[in-house]
mmCIF file of C-alpha atoms in Angstrom:
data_model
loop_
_atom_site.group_PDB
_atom_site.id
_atom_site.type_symbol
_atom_site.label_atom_id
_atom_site.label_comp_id
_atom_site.label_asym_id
_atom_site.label_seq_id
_atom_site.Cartn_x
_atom_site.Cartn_y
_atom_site.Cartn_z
ATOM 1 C CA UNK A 1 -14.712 -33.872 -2.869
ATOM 2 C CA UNK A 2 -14.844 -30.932 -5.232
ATOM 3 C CA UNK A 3 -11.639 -30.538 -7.045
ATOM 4 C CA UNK A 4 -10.523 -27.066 -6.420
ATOM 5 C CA UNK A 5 -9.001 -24.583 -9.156
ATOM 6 C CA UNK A 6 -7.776 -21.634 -7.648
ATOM 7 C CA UNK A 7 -6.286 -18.188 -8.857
ATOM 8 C CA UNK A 8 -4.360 -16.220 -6.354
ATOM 9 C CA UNK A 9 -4.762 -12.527 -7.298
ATOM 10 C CA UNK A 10 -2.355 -10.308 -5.047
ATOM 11 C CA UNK A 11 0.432 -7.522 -5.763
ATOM 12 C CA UNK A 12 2.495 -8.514 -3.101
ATOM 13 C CA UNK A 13 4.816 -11.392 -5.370
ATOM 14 C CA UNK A 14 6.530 -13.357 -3.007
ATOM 15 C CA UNK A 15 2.988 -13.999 -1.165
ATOM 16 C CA UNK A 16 0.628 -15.336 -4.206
ATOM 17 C CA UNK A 17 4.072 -17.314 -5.040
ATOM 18 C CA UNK A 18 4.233 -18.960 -1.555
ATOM 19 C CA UNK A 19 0.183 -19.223 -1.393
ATOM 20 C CA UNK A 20 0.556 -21.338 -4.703
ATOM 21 C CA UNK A 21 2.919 -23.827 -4.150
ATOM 22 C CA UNK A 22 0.991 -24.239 -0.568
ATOM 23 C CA UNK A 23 -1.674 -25.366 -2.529
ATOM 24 C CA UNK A 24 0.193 -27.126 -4.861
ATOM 25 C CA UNK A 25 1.912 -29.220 -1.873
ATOM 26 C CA UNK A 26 -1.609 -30.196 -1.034
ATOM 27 C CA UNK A 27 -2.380 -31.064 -4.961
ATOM 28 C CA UNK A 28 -4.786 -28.540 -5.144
ATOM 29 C CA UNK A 29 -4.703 -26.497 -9.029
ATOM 30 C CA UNK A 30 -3.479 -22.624 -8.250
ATOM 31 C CA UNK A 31 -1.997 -20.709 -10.265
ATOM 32 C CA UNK A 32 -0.900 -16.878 -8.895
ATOM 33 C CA UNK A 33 -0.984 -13.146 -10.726
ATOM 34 C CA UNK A 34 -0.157 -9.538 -9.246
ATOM 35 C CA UNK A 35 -2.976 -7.476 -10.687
ATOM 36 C CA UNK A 36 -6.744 -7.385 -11.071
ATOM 37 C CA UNK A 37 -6.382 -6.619 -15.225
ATOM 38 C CA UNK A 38 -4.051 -10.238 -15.766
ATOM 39 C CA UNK A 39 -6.975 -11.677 -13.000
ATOM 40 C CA UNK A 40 -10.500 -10.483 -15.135
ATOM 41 C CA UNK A 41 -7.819 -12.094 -18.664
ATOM 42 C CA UNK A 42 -6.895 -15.477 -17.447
ATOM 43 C CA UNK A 43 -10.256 -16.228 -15.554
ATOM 44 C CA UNK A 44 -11.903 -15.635 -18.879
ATOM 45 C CA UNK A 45 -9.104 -17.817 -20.539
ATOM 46 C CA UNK A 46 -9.308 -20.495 -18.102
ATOM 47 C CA UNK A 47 -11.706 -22.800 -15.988
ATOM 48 C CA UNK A 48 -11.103 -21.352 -12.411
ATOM 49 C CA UNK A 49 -13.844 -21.666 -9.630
ATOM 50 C CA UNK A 50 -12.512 -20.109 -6.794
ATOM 51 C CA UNK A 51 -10.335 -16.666 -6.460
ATOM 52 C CA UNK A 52 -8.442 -15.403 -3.573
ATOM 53 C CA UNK A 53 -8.489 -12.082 -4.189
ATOM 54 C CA UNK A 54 -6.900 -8.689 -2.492
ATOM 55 C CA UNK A 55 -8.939 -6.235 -2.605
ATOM 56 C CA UNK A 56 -6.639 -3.038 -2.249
ATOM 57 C CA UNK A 57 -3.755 -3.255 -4.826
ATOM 58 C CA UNK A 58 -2.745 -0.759 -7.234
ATOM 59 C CA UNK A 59 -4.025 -0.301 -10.486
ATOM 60 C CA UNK A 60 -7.782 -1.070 -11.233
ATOM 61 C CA UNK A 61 -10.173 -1.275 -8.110
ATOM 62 C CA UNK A 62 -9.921 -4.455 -6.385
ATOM 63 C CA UNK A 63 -14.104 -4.373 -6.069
ATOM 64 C CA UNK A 64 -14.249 -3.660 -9.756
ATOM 65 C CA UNK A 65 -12.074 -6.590 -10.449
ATOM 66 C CA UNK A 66 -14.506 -8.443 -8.002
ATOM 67 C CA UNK A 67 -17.761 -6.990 -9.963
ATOM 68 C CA UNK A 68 -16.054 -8.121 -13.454
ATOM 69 C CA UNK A 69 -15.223 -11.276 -12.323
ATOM 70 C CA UNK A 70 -18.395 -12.499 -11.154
ATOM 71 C CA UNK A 71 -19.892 -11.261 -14.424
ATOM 72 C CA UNK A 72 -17.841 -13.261 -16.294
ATOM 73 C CA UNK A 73 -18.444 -15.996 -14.348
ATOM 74 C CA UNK A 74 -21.728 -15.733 -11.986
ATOM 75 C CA UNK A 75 -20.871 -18.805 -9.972
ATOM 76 C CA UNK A 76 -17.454 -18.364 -8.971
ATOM 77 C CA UNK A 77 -16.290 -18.409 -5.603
ATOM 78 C CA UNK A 78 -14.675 -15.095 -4.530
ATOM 79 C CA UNK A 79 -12.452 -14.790 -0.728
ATOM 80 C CA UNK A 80 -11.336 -11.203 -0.127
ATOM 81 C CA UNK A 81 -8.256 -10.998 1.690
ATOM 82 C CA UNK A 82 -6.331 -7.923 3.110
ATOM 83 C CA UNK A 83 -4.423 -6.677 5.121
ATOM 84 C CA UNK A 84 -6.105 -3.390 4.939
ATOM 85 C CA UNK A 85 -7.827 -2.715 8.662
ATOM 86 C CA UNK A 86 -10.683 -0.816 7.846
ATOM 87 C CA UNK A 87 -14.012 -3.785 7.711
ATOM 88 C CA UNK A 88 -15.763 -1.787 5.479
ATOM 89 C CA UNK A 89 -14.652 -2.644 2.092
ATOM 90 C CA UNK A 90 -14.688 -6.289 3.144
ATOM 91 C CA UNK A 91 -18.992 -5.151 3.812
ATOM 92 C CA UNK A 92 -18.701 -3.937 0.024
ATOM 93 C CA UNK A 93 -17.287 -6.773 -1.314
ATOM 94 C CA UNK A 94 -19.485 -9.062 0.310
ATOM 95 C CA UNK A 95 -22.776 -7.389 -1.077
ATOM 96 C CA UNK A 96 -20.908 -7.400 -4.286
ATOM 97 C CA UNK A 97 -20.778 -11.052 -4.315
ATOM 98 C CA UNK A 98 -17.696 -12.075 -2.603
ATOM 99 C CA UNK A 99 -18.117 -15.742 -0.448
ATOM 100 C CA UNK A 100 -16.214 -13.772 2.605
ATOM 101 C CA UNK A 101 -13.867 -11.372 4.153
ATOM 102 C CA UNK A 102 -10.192 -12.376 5.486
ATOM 103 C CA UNK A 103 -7.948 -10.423 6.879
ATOM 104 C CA UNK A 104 -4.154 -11.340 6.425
ATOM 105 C CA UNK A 105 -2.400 -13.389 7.316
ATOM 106 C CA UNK A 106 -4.694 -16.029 6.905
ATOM 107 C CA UNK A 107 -4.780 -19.957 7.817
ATOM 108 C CA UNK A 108 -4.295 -21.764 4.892
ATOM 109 C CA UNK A 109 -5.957 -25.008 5.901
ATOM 110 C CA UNK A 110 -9.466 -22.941 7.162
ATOM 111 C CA UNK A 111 -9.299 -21.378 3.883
ATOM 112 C CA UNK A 112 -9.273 -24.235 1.728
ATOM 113 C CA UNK A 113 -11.919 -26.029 4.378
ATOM 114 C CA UNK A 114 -13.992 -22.984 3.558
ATOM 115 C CA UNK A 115 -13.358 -23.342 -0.250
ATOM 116 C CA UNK A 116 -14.260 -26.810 -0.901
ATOM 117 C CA UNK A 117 -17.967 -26.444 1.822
ATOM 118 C CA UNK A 118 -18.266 -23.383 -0.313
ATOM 119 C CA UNK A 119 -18.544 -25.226 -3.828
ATOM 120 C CA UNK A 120 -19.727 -28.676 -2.331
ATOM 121 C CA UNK A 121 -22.814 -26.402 -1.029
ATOM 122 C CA UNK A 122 -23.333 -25.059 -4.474
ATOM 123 C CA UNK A 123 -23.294 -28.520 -5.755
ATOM 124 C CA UNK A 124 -20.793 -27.989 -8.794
ATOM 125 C CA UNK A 125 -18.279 -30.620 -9.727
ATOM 126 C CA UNK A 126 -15.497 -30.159 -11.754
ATOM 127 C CA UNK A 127 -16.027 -33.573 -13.704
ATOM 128 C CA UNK B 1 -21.948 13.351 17.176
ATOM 129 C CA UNK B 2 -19.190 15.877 16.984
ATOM 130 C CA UNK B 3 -16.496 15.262 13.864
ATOM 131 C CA UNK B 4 -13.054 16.020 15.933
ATOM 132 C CA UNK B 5 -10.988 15.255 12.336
ATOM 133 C CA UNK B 6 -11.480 18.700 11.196
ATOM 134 C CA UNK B 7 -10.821 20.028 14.761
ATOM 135 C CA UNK B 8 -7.700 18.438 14.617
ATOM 136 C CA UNK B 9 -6.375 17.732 11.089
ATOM 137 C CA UNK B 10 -3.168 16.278 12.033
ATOM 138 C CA UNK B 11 -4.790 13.770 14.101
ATOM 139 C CA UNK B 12 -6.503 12.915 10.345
ATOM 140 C CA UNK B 13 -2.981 12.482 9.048
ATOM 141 C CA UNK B 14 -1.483 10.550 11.593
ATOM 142 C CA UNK B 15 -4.550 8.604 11.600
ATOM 143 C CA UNK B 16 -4.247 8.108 7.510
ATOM 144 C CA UNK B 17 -0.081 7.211 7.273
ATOM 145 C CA UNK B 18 -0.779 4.688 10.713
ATOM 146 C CA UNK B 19 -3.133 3.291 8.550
ATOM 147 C CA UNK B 20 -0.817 2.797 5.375
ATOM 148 C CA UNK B 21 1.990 1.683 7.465
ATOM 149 C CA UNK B 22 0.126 -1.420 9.897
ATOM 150 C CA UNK B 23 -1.284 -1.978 6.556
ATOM 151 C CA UNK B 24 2.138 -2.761 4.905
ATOM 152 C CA UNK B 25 3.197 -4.403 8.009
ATOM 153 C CA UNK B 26 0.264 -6.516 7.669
ATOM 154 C CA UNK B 27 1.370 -7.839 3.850
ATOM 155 C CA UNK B 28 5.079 -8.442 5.430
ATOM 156 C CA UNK B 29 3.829 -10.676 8.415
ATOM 157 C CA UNK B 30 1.545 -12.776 5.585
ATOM 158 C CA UNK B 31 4.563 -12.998 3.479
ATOM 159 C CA UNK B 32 6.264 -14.537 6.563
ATOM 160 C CA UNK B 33 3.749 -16.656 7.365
ATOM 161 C CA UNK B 34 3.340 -17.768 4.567
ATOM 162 C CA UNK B 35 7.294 -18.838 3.371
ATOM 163 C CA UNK B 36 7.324 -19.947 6.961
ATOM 164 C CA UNK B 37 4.367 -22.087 6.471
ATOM 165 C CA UNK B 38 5.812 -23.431 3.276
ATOM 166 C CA UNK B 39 8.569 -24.822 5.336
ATOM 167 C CA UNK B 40 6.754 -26.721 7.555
ATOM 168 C CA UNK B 41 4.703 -28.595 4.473
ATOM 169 C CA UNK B 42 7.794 -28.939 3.066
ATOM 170 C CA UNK B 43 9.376 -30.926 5.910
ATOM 171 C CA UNK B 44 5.793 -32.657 6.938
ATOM 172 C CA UNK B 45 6.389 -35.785 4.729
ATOM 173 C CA UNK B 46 9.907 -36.421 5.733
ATOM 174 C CA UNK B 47 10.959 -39.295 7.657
ATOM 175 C CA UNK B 48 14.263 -38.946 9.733
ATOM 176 C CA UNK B 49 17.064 -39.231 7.736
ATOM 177 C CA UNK B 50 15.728 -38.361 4.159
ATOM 178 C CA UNK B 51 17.413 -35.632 2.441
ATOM 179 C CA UNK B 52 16.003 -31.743 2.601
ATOM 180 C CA UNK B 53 16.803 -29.520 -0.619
ATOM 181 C CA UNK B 54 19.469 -27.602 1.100
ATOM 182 C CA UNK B 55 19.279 -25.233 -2.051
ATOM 183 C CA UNK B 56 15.428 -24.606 -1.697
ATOM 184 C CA UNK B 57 15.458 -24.013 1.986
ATOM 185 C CA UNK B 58 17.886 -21.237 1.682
ATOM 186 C CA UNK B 59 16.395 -19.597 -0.726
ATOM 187 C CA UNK B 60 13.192 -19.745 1.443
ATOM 188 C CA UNK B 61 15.376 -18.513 4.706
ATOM 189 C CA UNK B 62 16.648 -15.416 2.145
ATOM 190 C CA UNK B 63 12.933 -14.393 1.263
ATOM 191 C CA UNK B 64 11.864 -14.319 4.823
ATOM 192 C CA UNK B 65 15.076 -12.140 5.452
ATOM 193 C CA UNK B 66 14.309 -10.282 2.733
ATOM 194 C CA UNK B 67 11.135 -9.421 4.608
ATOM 195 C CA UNK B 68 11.980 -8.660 8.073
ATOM 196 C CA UNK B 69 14.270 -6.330 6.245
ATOM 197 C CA UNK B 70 11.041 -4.516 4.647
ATOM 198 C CA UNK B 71 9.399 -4.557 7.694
ATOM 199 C CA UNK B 72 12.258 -2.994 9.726
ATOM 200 C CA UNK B 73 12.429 -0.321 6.937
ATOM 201 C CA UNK B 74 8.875 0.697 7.543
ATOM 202 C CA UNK B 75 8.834 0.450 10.721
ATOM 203 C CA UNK B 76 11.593 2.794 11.640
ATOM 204 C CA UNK B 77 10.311 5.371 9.096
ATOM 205 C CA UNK B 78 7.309 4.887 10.862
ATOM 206 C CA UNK B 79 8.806 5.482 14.219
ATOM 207 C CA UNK B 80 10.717 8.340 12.914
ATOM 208 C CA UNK B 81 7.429 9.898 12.165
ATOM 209 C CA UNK B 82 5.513 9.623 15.065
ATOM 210 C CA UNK B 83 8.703 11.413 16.944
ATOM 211 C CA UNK B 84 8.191 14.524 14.933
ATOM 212 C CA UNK B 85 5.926 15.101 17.686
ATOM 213 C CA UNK B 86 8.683 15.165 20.394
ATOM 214 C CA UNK B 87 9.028 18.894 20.114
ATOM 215 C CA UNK B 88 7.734 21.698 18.448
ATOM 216 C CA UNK B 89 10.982 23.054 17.669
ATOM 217 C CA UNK B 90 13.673 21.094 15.882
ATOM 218 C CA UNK B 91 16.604 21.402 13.817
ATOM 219 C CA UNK B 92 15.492 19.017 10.801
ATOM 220 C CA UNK B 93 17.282 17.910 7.289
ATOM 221 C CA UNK B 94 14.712 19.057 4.784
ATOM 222 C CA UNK B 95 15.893 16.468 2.301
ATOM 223 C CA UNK B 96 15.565 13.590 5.193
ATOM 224 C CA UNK B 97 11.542 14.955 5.601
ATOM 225 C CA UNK B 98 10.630 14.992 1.873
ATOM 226 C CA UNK B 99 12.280 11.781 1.898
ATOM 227 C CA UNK B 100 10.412 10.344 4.887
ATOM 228 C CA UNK B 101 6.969 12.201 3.238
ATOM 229 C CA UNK B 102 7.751 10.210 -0.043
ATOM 230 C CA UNK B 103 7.721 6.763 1.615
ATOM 231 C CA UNK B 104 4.928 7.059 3.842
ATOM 232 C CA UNK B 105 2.947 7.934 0.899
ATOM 233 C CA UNK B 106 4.336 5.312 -1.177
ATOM 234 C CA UNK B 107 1.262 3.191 -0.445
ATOM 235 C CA UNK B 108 -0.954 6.182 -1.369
ATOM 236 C CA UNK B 109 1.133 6.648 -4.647
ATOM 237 C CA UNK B 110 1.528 3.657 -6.144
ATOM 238 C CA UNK B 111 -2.485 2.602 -5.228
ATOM 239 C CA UNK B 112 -2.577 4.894 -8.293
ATOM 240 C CA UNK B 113 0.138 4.027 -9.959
ATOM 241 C CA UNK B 114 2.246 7.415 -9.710
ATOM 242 C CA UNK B 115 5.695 7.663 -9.383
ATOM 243 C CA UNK B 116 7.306 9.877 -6.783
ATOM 244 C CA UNK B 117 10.768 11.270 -6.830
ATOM 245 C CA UNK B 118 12.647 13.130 -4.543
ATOM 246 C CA UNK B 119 15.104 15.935 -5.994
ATOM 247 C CA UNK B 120 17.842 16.632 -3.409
ATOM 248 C CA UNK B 121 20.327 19.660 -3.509
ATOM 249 C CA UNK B 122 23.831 18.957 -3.691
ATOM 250 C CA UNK B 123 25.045 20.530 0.092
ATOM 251 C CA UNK B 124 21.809 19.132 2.846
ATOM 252 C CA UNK B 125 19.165 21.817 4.006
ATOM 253 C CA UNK B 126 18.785 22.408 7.476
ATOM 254 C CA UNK B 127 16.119 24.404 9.513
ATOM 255 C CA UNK B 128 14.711 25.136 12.707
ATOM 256 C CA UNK B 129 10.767 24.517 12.383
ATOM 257 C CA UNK B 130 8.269 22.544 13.789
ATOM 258 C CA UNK B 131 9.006 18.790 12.326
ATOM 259 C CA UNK B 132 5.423 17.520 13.021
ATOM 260 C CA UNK B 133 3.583 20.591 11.351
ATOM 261 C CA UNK B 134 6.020 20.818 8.714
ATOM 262 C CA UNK B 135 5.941 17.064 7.522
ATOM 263 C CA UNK B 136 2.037 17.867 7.584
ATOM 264 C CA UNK B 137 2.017 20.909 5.158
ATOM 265 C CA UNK B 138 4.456 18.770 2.705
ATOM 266 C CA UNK B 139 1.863 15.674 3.253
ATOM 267 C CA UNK B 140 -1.006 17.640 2.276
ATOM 268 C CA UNK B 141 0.948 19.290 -0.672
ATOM 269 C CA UNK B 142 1.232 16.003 -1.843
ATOM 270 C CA UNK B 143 -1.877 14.473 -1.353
ATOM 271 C CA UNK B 144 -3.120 17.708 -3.577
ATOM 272 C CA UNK B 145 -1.034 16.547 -6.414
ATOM 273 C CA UNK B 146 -1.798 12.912 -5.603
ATOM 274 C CA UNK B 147 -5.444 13.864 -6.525
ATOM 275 C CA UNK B 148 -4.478 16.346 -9.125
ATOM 276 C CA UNK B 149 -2.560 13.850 -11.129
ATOM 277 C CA UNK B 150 -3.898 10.857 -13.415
ATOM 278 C CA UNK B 151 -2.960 7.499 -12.967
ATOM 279 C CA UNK B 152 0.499 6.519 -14.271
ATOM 280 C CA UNK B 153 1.743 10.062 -13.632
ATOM 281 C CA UNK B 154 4.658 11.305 -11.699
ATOM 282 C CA UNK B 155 5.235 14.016 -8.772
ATOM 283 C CA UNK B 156 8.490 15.500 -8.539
ATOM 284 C CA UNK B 157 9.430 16.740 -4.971
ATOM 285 C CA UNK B 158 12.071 18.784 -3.530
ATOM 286 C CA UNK B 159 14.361 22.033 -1.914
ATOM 287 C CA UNK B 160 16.256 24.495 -2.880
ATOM 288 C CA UNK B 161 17.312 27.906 -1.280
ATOM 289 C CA UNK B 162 17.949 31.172 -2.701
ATOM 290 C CA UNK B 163 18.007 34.517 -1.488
ATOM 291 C CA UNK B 164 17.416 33.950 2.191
ATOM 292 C CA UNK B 165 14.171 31.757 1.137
ATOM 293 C CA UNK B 166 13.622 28.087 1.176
ATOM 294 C CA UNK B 167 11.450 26.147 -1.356
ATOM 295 C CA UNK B 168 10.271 22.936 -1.017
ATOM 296 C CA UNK B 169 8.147 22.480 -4.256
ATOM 297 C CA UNK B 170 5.472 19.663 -5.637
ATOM 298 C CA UNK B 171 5.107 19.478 -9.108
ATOM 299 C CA UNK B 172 3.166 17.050 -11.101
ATOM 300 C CA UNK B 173 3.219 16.711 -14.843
ATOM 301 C CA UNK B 174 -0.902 16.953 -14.972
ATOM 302 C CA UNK B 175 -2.737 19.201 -13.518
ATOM 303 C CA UNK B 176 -6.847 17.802 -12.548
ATOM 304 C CA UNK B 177 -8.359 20.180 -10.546
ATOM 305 C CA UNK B 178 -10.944 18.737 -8.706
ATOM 306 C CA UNK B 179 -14.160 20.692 -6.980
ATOM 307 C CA UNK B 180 -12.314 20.741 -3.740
ATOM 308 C CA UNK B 181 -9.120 22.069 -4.914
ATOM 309 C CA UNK B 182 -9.722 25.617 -3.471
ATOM 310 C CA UNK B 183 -10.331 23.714 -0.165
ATOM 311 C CA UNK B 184 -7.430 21.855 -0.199
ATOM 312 C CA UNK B 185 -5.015 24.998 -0.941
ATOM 313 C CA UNK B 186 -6.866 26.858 2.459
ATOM 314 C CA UNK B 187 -5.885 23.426 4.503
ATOM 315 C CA UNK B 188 -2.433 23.821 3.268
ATOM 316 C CA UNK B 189 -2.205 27.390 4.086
ATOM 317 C CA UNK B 190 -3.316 26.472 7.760
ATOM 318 C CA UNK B 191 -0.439 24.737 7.709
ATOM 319 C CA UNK B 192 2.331 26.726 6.675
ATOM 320 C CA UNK B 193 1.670 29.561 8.546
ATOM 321 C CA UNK B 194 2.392 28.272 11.650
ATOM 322 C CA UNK B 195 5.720 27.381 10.445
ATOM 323 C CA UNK B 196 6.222 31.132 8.816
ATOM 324 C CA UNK B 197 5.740 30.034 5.492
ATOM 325 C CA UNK B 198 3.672 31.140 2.897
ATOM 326 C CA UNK B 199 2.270 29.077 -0.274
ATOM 327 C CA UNK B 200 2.289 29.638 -3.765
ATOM 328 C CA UNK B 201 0.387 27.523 -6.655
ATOM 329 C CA UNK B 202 0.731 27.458 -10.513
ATOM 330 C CA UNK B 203 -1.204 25.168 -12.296
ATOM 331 C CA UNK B 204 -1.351 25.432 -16.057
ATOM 332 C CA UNK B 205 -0.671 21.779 -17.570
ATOM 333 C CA UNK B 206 1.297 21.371 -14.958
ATOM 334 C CA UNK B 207 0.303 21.396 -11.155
ATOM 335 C CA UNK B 208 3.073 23.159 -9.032
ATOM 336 C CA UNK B 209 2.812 24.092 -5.397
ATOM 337 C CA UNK B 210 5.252 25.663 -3.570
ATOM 338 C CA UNK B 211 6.191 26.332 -0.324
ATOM 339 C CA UNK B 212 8.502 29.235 0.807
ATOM 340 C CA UNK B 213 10.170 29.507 4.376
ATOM 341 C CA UNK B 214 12.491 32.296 5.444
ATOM 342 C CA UNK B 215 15.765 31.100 5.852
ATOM 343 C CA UNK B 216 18.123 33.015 8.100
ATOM 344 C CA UNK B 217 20.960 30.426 6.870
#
């Protein structure tokens, strides 16, 4: 079992801060912030390899955080979430890199299922 | 395959703020879930009889309140919109519409990170008009300085009356003028006339449109 290390990157507040302890219930690392700037500083500060990410907030571009993400780190695992309707920037986010597309509200226990097949396919361990 | 948007610009519009407001919705219900969620893991390891943290389960129960409340907000603003087509003729609070325009383009607004304000006069405004078509000429004024301002700006919105005339002006303090500005000022002209109003735009540093009704008073 991989060990998971997840940033929660979301404007709305109260959800990345219910979405973390979640995870933290389940002793999984996450650790929450409300826009994609604080997202491209602490992933470059610290050893995440998975993001949750929203892709429509305010401020930068939620694909352009995506994009500088990735480059940062090429093998980290990117879910879009949203609660936006329209499917087609979940279609750009993919071909930008992203693992895939939820829409909101999401099930917490598929999404960390789909987390850990998504790094135990890549083969990366945390030890 | 025919485009009916431009046919029919205010189905665009309703289209575009139906959009912003499910889409809101959407982040309340996932709030929701998810503080209602956190409950349930809270409570999963308990045997009957242990303790619960009294403490932390209100101040779960508030947040969720919290959120209904939101939702309820934008829900009835929502549902206040969609009546403006009830009638073409109303008698309407001008104050009440700029109001209403303001928060259904909050989304829009702060996606950019603009500030919008509402100026109201001291006694309230009241007119006749079409509330539908009128809510849709102030929408478009503002998604003109929406796309006319930089991020981090502001938009200033409001009435006043003099001489017989109302004003409902949108200023912003920038002034970008994009290569579909001039179309943007016809579409808003569309607009207004059905409503007997005419337009009028300054933009120097700042952007300024304005929109002038007669106003028998």
């Amino acid at each position: 079992m991989k060990d998971l290390k997840v940033l929660v990157v979301d404007d709305e507040e109260e959800f990345v801060s219910a979405l973390v302890e979640r995870f933290t219930l389940r002793d999984i690392y996450a650790v929450g912030v409300t826009d994609g700037k604080l997202a491209v500083e602490r992933v470059s500060e610290h050893d995440f390899n998975t993001v949750i990410l929203d892709i429509k907030m305010p401020g930068i571009d939620g694909l352009e955080v995506l994009k500088a993400l990735l480059s940062l780190k090429p093998k980290l695992k990117i879910f879009i979430i949203t609660g936006y309707g329209s499917t087609d920037l979940g279609a750009d986010g993919l071909k930008a890199g992203a693992v895939a597309y939820l829409p909101k509200p999401i099930k917490i226990n598929n999404l960390i299922q789909m987390m850990r097949e998504s790094l135990d396919n890549d083969g990366e361990s945390s030890e | 395959m025919r485009d009916h948007r431009n046919e029919d610009p205010g189905l665009q519009y309703f289209g575009k703020l139906s959009a912003a407001a499910t889409h809101d919705l959407s982040n309340v219900i996932a709030i929701i879930r998810e503080y209602s969620g956190l409950m349930n893991d809270l409570l999963a390891p308990l045997q009957p009889g242990q303790p619960v943290d009294i403490e932390k389960f209100k101040n779960i129960a508030d947040k969720i309140n919290a959120q209904t409340i939101r939702g309820n907000t934008i829900l009835k603003r929502f549902n206040r919109f969609s009546h403006t087509t009830d009638s073409p003729r109303k008698l309407v609070n001008l104050s009440e519409i700029l109001q209403d325009v303001s928060d259904l383009h909050y989304r829009f607004a702060s996606l950019l990170s603009i500030e919008i304000t509402v100026e109201f006069t001291d006694e309230p405004v009241e007119m006749e008009t079409d509330p539908f078509m009128l809510m849709l000429a102030c929408g478009k004024c503002l998604d003109i300085c929406l796309s006319s301002n930089n991020r981090n700006g502001r938009i200033r919105i409001g009435c006043d009356v003099e001489k017989g005339t109302i004003r409902l002006f949108f200023k912003t303090d920038d002034s970008v003028i994009d290569d579909d500005f001039e179309n943007k000022v016809i579409s808003v002209r569309e607009y207004v006339e059905p409503i007997d109003g005419n337009v009028e735009i300054e933009s120097n540093d700042e952007l300024e449109i304005s929109i002038h009704i007669p106003f028998p008073g």
